[in-house]
XYZ file of C-alpha atoms in Angstrom:
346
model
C 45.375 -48.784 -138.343
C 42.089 -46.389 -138.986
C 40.723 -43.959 -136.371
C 37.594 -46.030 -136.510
C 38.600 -49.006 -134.671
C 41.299 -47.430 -132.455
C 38.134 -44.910 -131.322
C 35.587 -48.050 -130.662
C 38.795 -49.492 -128.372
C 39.583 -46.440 -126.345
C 35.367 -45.898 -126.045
C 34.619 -49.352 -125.179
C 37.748 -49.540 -122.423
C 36.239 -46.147 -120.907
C 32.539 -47.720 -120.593
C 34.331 -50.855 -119.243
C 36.425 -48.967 -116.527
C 32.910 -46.943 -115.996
C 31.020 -49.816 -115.277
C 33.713 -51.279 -113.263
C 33.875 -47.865 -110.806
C 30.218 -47.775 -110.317
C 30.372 -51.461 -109.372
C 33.343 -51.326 -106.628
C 31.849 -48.296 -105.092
C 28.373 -49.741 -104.677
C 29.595 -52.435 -103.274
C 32.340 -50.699 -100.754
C 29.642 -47.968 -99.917
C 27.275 -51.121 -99.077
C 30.043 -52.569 -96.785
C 31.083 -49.885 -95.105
C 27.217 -49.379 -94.515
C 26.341 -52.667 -92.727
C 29.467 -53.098 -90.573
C 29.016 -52.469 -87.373
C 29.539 -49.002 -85.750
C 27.349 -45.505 -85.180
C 28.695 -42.360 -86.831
C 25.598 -40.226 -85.276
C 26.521 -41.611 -81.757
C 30.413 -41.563 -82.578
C 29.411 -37.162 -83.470
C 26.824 -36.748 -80.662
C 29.136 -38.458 -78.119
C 28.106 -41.288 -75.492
C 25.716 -38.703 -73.208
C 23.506 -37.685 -76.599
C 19.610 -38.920 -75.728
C 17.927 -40.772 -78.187
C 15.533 -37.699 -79.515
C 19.135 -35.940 -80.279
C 20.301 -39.138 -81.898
C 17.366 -39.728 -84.348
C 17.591 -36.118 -85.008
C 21.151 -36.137 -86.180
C 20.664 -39.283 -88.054
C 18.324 -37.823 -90.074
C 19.867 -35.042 -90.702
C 22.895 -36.966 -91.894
C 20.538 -38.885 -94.370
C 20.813 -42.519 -92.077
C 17.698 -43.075 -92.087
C 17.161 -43.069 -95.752
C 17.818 -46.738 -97.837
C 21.259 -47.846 -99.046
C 20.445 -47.101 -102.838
C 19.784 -43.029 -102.038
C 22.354 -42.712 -99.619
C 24.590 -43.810 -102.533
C 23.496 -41.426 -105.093
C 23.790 -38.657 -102.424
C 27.156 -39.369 -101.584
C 28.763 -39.956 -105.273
C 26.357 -36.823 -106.312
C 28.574 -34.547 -103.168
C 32.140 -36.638 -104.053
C 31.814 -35.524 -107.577
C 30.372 -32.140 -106.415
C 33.741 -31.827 -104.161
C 31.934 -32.570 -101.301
C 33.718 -35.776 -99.560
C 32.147 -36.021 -96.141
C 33.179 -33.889 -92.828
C 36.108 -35.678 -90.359
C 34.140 -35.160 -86.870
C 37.436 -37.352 -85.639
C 39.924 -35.228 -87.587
C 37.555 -31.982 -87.144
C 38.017 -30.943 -90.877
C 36.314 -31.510 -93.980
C 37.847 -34.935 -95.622
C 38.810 -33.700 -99.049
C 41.025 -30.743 -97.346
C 42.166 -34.012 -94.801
C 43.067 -36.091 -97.659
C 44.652 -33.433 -100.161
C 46.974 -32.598 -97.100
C 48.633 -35.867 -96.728
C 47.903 -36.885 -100.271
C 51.481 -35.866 -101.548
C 53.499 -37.789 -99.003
C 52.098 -41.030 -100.165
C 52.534 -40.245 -103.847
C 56.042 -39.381 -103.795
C 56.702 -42.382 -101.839
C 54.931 -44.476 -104.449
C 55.961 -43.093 -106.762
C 59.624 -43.229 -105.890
C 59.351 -46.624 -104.956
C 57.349 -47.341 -108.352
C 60.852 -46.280 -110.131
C 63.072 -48.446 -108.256
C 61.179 -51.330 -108.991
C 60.620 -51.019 -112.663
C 64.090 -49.583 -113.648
C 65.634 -52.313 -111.312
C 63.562 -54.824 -112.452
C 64.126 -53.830 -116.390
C 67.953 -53.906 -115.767
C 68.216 -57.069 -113.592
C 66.417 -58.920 -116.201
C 68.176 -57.734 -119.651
C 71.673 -58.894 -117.675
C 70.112 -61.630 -116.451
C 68.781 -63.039 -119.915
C 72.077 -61.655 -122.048
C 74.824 -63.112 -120.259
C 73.534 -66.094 -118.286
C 75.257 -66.622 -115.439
C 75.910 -65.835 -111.859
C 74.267 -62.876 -112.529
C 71.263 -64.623 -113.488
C 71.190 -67.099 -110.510
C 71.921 -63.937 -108.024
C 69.102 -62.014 -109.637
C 66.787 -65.270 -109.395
C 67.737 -65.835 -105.509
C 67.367 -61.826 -104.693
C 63.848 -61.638 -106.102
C 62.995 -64.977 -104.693
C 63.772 -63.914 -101.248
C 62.023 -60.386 -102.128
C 58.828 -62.256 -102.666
C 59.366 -63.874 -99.498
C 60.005 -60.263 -97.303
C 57.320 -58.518 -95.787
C 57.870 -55.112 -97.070
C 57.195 -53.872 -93.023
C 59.476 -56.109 -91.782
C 62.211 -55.261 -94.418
C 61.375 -51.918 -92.989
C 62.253 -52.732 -89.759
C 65.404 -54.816 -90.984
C 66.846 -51.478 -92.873
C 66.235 -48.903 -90.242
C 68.037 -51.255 -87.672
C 71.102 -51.543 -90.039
C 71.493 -48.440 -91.740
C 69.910 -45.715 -89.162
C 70.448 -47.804 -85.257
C 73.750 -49.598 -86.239
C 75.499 -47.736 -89.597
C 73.686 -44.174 -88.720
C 73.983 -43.360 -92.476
C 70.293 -42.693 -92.583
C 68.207 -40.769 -90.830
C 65.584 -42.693 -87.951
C 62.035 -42.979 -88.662
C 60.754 -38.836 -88.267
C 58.900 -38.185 -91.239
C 60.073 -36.485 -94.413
C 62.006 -33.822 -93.198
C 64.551 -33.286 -90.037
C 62.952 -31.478 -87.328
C 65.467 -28.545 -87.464
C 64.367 -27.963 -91.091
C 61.676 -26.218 -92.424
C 59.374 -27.352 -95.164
C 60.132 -25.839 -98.846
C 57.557 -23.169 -100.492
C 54.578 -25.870 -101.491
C 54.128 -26.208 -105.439
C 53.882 -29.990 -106.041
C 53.800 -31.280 -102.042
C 56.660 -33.411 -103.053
C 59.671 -32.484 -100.887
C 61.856 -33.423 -103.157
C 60.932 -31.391 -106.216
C 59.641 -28.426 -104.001
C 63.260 -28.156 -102.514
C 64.685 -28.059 -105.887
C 62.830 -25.552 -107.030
C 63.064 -23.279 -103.990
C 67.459 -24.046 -104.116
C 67.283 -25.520 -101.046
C 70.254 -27.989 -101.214
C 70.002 -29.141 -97.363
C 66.611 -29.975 -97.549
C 66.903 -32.197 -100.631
C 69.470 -33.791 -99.270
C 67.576 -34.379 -95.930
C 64.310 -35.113 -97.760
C 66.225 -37.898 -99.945
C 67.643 -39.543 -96.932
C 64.236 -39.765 -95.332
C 62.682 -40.861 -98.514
C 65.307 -43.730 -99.295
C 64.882 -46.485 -97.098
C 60.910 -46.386 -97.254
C 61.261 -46.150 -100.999
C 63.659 -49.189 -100.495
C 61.444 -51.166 -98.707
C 58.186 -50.043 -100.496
C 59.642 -51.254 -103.596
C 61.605 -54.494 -103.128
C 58.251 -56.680 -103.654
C 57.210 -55.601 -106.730
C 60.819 -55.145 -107.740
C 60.929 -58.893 -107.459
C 57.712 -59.877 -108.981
C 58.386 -57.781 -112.380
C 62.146 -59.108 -112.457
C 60.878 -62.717 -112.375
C 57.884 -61.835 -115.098
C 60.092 -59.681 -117.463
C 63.109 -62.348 -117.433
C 60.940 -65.135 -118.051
C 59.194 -63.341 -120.838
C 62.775 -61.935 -121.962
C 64.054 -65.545 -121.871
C 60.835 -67.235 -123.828
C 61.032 -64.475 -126.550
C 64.736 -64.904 -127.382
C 63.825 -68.073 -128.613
C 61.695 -67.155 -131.324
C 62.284 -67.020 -134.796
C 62.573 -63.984 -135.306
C 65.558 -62.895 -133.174
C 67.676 -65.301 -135.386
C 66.217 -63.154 -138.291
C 67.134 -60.113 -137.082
C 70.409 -61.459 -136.367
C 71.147 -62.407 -139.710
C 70.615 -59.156 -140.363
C 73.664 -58.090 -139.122
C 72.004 -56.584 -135.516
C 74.364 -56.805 -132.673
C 72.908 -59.202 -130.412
C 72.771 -56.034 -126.887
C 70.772 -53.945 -129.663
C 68.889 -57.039 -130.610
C 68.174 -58.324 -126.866
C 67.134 -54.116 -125.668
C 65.131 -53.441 -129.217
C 63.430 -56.452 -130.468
C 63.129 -58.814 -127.204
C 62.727 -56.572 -124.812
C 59.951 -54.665 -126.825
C 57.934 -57.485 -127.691
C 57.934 -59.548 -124.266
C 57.122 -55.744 -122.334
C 53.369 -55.820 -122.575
C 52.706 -57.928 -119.607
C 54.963 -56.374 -117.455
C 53.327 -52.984 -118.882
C 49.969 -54.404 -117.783
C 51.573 -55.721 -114.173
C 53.275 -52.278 -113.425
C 50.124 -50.383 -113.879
C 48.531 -53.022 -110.912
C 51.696 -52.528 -108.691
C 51.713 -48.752 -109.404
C 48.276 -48.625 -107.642
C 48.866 -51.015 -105.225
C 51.770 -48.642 -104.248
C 50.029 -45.876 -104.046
C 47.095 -47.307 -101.556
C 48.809 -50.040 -99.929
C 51.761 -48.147 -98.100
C 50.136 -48.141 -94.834
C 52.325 -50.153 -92.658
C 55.200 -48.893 -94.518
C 53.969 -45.363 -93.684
C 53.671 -46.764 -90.026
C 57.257 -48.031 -89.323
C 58.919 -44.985 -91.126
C 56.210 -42.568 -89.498
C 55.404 -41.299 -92.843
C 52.672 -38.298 -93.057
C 50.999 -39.955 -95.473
C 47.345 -41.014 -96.063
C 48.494 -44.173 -94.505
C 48.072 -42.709 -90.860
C 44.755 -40.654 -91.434
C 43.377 -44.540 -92.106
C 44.261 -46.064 -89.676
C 43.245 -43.377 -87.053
C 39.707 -43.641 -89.219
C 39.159 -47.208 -88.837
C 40.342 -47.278 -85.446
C 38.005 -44.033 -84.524
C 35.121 -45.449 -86.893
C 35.697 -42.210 -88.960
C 33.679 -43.814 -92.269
C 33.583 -40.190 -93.879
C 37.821 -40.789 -94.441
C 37.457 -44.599 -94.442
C 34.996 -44.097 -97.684
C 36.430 -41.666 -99.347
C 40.195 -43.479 -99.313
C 38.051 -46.665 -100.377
C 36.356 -44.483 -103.254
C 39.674 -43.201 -104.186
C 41.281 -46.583 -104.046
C 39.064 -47.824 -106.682
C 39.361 -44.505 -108.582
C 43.114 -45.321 -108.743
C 43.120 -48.633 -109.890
C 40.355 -48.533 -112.177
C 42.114 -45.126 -113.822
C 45.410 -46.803 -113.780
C 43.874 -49.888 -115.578
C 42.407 -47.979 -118.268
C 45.763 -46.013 -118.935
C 47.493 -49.338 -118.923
C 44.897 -50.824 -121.770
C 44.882 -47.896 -123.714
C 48.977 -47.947 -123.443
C 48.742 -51.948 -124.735
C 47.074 -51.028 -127.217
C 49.282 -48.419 -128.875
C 52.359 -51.498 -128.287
C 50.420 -54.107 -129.555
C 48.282 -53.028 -132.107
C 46.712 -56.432 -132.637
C 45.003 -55.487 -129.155
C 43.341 -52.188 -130.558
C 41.880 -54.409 -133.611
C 40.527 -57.234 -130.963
C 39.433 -54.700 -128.679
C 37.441 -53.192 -131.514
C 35.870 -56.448 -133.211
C 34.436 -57.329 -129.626
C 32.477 -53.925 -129.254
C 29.125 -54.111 -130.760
């Protein structure tokens, strides 16, 4: 494969994704715009006269059209400049980067379990068809089928109220610890690094049965769409090939049949990876998880649209970003892709 066309692919899926963002924030900034609600009367307060109302409006740009408010406000988000939280009383970017981490390392974490667990339950349950395989089908069928707040709810009542193997819903950390030194914001890895054993410990109990219950819906999707894509490729022709070969038929199932029926889980993970990462709210509301999670809902309920846009903004950011990774990704699998992808660009 040339430079030429791989070049034209990765260009022409940046201008897509490009195109795309500008789109979805348009549209979310027009939204948020004509939905009901006053953010000069929700700063100036109930009492403020209507000469002290017009004056802050204009001086927060309200009064100008749609189409330049826009431009000002994706001219300050890429500037660094994400709006002021009169609700919060801080400026949104310093907001957001604060309880930023929390959500990732949840999502991510839960991001983990579901793709390792779904990669293992489905090469069992395509080698050795069995009980295994029928388990596996009923587990992710019933996944599907959970609520992942409810499950939740289910998981602290057994393992924290009735068990009391796992710590109650408080966060990320016990309140008689302190939080490790700050490096990444993930407790986790920060603990590690400072050789704080206890709070590891204590921040991988709190992180476990969110993770757990984060992750058990798209743990089931990808098991059902990798072991029906395992089970449709071991039919073709060339397995029996590359049996004749001499191949064992584990080395055969992980190497050959598990590499060629990966791309659409590939392209599925990328989608639940960002649905992880900005769809944890309720999650982060039964655990009572400082995440992002909380400042939204506060926002919406406060009609805070400075943090209400900006998570919306970001949202797209993510999947957009995450969408583009996942095509260029494809592409290097399935090289057929790159030389399609580069025939269609003019």
């Amino acid at each position: 494969m040339s430079a030429v066309p791989t070049l034209r692919y990765l260009l022409g899926r940046a201008f897509g994704a490009l195109v795309t963002l500008v789109l979805a924030s348009a549209l979310s900034f027009a939204i948020l715009r004509v939905v009901p609600g006053d953010p000069a009367r929700l700063i100036a307060g109930p009492l403020a006269t209507p000469e002290a109302l017009a004056a802050l409006r204009d001086e927060l740009g309200l009064n100008d059209g749609i189409a330049a408010q826009y431009v000002s406000y994706i001219g300050g988000f890429l500037s660094g400049d994400w709006g002021y939280s009169f609700a919060s009383g801080a400026d949104v970017s310093s907001v957001l980067a604060q309880r930023l981490p929390a959500t990732l390392e949840l999502a991510l974490v839960a991001f983990v379990i579901a793709v390792v667990g779904a990669v293992v339950c489905a090469l069992l349950a395509t080698y050795r068809r069995g009980w295994f395989g029928t388990a596996s089908k009923s587990l992710s069928l019933l996944g599907l089928g959970f609520p992942p707040f409810w499950l939740g709810l289910v998981l602290l009542l057994v393992f924290s109220s009735w068990l009391g193997v796992s710590p109650g819903p408080s966060g990320r950390l016990s309140s008689y610890l302190t939080a490790p030194p700050q490096i990444t914001g993930f407790y986790t890895v920060d603990s590690l690094l400072a050789g704080d054993v206890v709070a590891f410990s204590d921040a991988v109990a709190h992180l476990a049965l969110p993770a757990l219950a984060l992750a058990m819906l798209p743990w089931a999707f990808l098991t059902r769409l990798l072991t029906a894509n395992l089970a449709e490729t071991a039919t073709s022709p060339y397995v029996v090939v590359v049996r004749s070969k001499g191949v064992g038929r584990w080395s055969t199932h992980v190497r050959h049949v598990l590499h060629n029926a990966a791309l659409p889980t590939i392209t599925s993970s990328g989608l639940v990876f960002a649905t992880l990462i900005t769809g944890s709210v309720l999650i982060e509301q039964v655990f009572d998880w400082p995440g992002v999670g909380e400042v939204l809902v506060g926002g919406i309920q406060r009609q805070d649209f400075a943090i209400v846009q900006a998570f919306v903004l970001l949202s797209a950011v993510v999947f957009i970003g995450i969408n583009f990774v996942v095509d260029i990704v494809n592409g290097f699998v399935d090289p057929r892709l790159r030389v399609v992808g580069a025939r269609s660009q003019p």
